[in-house]
mmCIF file of C-alpha atoms in Angstrom:
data_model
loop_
_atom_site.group_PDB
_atom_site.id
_atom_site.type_symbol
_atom_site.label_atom_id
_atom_site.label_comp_id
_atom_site.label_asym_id
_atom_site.label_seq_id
_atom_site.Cartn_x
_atom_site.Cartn_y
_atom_site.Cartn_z
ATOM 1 C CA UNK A 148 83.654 72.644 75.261
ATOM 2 C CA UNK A 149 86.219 73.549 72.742
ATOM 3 C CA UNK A 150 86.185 77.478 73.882
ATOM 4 C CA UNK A 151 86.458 76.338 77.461
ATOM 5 C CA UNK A 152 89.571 74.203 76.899
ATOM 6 C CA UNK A 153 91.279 77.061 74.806
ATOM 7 C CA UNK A 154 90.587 79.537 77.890
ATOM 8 C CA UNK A 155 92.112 76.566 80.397
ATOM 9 C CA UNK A 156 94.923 76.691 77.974
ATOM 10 C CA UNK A 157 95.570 79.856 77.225
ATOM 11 C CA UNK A 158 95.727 80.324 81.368
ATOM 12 C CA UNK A 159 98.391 77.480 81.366
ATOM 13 C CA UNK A 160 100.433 78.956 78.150
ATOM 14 C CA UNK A 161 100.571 82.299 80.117
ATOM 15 C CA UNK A 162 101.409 80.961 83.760
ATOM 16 C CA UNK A 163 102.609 83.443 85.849
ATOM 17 C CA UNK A 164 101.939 86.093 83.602
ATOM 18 C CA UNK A 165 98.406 87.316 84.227
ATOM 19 C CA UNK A 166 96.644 88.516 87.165
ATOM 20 C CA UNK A 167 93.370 87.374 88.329
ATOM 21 C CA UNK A 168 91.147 90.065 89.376
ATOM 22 C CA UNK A 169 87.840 88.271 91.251
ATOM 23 C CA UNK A 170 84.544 89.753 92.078
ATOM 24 C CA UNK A 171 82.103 88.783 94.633
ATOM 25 C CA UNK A 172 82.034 85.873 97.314
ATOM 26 C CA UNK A 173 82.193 82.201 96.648
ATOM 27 C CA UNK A 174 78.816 80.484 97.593
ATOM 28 C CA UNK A 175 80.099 76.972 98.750
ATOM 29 C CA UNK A 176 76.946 75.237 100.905
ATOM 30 C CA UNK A 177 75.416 72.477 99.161
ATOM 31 C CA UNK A 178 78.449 71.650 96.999
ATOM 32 C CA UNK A 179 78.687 74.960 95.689
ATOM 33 C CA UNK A 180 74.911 74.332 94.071
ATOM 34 C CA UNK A 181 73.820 78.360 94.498
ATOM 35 C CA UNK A 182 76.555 79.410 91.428
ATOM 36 C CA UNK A 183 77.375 77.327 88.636
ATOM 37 C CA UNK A 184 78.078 77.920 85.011
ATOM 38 C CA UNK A 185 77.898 74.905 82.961
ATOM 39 C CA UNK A 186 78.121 72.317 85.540
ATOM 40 C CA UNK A 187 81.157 73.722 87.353
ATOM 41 C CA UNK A 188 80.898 75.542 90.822
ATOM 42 C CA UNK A 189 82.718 78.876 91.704
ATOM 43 C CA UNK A 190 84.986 77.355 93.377
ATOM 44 C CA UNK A 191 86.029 75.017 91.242
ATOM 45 C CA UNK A 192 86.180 77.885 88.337
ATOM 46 C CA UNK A 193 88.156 80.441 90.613
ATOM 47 C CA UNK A 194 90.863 77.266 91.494
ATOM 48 C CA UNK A 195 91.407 76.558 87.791
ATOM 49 C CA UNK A 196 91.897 80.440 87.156
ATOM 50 C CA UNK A 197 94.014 80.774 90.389
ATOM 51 C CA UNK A 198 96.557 78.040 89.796
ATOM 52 C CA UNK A 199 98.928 79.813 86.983
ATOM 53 C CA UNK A 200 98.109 83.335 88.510
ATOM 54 C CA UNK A 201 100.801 85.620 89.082
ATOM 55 C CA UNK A 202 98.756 87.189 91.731
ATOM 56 C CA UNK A 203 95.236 87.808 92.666
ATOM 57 C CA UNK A 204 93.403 90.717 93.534
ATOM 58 C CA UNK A 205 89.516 90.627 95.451
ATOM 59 C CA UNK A 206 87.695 93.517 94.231
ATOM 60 C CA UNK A 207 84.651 94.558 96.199
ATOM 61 C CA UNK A 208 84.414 93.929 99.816
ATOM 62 C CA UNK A 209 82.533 90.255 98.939
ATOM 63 C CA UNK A 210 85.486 89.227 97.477
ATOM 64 C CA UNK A 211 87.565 90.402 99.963
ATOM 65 C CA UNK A 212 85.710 89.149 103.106
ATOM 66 C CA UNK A 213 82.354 87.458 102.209
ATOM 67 C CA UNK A 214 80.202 90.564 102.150
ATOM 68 C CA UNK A 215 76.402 91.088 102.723
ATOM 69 C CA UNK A 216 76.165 86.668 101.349
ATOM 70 C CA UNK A 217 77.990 86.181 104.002
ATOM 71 C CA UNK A 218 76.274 88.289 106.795
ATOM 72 C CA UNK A 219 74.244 86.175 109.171
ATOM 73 C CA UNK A 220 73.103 83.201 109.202
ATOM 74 C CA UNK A 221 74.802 82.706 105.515
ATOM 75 C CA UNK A 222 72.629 80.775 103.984
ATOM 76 C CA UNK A 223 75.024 79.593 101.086
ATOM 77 C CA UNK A 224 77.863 79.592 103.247
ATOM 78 C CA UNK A 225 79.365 82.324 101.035
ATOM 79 C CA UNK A 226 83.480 82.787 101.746
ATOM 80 C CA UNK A 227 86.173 85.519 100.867
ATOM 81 C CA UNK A 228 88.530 84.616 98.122
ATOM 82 C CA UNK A 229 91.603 84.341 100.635
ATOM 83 C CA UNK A 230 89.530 81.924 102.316
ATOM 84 C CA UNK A 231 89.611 79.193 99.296
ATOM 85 C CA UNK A 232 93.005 79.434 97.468
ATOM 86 C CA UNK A 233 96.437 78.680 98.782
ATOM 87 C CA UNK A 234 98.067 82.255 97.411
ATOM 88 C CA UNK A 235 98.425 85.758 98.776
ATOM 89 C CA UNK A 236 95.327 87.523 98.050
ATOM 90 C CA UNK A 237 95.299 91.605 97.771
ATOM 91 C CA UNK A 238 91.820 92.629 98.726
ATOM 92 C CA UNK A 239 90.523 95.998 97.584
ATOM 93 C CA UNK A 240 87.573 96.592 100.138
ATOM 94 C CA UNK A 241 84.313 98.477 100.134
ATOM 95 C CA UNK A 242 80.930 98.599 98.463
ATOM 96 C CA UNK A 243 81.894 99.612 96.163
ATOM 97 C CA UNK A 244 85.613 99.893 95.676
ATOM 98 C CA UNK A 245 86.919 103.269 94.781
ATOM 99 C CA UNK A 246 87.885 103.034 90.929
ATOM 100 C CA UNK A 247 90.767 104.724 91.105
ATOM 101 C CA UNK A 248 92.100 102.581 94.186
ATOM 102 C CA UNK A 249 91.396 99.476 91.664
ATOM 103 C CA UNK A 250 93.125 101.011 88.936
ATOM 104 C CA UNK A 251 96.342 102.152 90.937
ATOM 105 C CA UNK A 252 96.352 98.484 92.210
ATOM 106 C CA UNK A 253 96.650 96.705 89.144
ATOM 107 C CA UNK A 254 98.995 99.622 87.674
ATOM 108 C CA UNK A 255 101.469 98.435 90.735
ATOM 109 C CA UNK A 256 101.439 94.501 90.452
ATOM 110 C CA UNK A 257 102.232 95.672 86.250
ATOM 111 C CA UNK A 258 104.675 98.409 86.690
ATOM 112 C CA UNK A 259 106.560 96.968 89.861
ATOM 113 C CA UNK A 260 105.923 92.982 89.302
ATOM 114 C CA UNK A 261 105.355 92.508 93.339
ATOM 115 C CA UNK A 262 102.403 92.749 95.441
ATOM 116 C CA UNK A 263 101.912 96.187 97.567
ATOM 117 C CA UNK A 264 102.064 96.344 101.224
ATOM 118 C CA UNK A 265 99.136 94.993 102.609
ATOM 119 C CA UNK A 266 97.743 95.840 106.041
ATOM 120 C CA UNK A 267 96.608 93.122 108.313
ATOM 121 C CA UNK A 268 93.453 92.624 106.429
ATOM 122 C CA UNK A 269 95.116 92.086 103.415
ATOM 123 C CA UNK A 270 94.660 95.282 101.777
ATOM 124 C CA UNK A 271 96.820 97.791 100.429
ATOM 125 C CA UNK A 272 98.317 99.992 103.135
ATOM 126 C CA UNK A 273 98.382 103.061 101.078
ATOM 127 C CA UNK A 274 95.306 102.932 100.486
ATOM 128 C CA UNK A 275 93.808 101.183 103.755
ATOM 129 C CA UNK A 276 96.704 102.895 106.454
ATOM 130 C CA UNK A 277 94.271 105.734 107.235
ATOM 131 C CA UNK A 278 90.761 105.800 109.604
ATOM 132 C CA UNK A 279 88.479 107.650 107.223
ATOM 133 C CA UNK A 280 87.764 109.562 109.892
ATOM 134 C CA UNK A 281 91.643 110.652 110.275
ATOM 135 C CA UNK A 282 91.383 112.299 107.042
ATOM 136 C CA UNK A 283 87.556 113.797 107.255
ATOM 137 C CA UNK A 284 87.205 117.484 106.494
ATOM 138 C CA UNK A 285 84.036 117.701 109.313
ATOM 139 C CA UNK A 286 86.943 116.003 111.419
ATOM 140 C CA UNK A 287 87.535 119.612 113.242
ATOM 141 C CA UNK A 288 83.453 119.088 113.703
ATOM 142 C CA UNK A 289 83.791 116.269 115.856
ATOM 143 C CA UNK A 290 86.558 117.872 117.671
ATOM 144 C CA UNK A 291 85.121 120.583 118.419
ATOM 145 C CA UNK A 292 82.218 118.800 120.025
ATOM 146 C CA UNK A 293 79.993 120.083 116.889
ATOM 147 C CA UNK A 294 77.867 117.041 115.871
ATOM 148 C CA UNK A 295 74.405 116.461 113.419
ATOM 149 C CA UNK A 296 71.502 115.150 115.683
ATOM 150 C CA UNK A 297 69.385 114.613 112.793
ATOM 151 C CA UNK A 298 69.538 114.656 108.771
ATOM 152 C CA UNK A 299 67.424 118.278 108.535
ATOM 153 C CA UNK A 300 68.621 119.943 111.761
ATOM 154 C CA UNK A 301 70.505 123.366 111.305
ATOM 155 C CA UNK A 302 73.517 121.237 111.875
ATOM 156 C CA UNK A 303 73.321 119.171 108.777
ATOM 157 C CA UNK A 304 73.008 122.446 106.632
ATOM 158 C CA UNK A 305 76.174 124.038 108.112
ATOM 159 C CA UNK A 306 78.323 120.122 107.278
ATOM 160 C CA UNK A 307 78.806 119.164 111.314
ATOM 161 C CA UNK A 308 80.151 115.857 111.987
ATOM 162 C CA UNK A 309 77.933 112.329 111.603
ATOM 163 C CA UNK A 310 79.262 110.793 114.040
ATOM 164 C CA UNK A 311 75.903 110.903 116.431
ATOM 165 C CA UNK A 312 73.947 109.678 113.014
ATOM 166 C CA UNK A 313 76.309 106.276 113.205
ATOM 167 C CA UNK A 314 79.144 107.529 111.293
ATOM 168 C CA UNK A 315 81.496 104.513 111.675
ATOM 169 C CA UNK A 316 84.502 106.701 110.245
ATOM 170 C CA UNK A 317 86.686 106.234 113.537
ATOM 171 C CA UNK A 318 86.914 102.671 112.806
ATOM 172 C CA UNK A 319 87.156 102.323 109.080
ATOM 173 C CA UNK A 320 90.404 102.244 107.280
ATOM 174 C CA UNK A 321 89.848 103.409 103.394
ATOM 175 C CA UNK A 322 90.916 106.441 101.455
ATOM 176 C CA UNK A 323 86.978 108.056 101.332
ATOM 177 C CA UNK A 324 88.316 111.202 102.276
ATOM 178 C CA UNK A 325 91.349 111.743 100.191
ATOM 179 C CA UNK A 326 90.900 109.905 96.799
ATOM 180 C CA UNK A 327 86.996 109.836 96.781
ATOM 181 C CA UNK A 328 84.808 108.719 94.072
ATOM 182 C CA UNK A 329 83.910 110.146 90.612
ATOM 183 C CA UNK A 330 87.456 111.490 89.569
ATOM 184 C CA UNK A 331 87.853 113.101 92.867
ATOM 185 C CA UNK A 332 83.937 114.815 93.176
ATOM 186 C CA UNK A 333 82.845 113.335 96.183
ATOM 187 C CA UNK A 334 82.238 110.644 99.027
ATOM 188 C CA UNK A 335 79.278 109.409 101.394
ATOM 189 C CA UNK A 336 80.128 111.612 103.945
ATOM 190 C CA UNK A 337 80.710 114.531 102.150
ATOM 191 C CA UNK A 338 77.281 113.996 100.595
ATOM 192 C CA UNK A 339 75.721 114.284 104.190
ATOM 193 C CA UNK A 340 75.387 110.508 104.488
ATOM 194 C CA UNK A 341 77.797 109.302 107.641
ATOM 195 C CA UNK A 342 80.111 106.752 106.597
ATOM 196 C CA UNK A 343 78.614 102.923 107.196
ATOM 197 C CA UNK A 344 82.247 101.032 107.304
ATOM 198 C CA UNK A 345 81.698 99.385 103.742
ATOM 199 C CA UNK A 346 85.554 98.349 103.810
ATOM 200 C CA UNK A 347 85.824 96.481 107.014
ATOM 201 C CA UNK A 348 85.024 92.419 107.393
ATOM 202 C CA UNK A 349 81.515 92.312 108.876
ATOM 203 C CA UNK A 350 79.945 95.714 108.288
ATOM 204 C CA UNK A 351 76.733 94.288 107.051
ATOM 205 C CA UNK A 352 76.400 92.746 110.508
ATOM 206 C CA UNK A 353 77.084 95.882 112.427
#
């Protein structure tokens, strides 16, 4: 009890100075009964933690729009973090996020004190202004009418576009292409797997 009052006042001594960086979706069915620690709900936790927040920031596309708890039928009636707390939330979509997307986020609300411009979604435009599929290098593929019909064809070994293998790049915003994972090494697509829209609400439905 004693450690969990000095962390509720340590939040309160600090109000406004620290930013609350959430993973995964908030399970609130049943009075929150599917995640607890020590009695309390998420819910109730992520409220306490949000209240003297200078700003909050949804990592993980779960945090940022419910994710695969929340696909269909939702069992625990899992819900985004924007979805339960009164304040501007910046959410920093996909499964995962990219690491270095995370770490230029925080670096921003630190350096600059303000939130970045979010898209529509709630998500950092510079990082979520693009269609991964605006900034693909099989783009001139697709363009070209040059497409994979299946994972060991010829096609596949010469890097064709995925777009016939359900490549959902044309209507995913993220920065795949560009920043990509692993300092820069690679991304789903450009290890032959076609991009499954990890950033956008609802992909585990589609």
């Amino acid at each position: 009890f004693q450690a969990e009052k000095s962390l509720t006042d340590t939040m309160r001594d600090q109000k406004g100075k620290y930013i609350l960086l959430v993973e995964g979706a908030v399970p609130t069915k049943d009075n929150g009964v599917y995640c607890m620690v020590r009695g309390k709900t998420a819910e109730s936790i992520l409220k306490e933690a949000d209240a003297d927040a200078a700003a909050v920031v949804a990592w993980g596309s779960c945090a940022s729009f419910g994710g695969v708890q929340a696909a269909s039928p939702n069992p625990t009636g899992s819900h985004a973090i924007s979805k339960l707390i009164d304040k501007p939330v910046v959410n920093v979509s996909g499964c995962p996020p990219i690491a270095d997307v995370m770490m230029a986020v925080v670096s921003h609300l630190i350096v600059l004190g303000q939130i970045p411009e979010l898209d529509s979604l709630g998500r950092p435009k510079e990082f979520y202004g693009r269609r991964v599929h605006d900034t693909c290098y099989r783009r001139p593929n697709y363009d070209a009418g040059l497409f994979v019909e299946s994972f060991d064809d010829e096609n596949a070994k010469k890097g064709y576009c995925l777009y016939k293998m359900g490549c959902r790049g044309p209507v995913t915003y993220n920065a795949c292409s560009v920043t990509m994972w692993n300092e820069g090494t690679s991304s789903p697509i450009k290890s032959g797997h076609p991009c499954i829209g990890c950033s956008e609400p609802g992909f585990w439905d589609n």
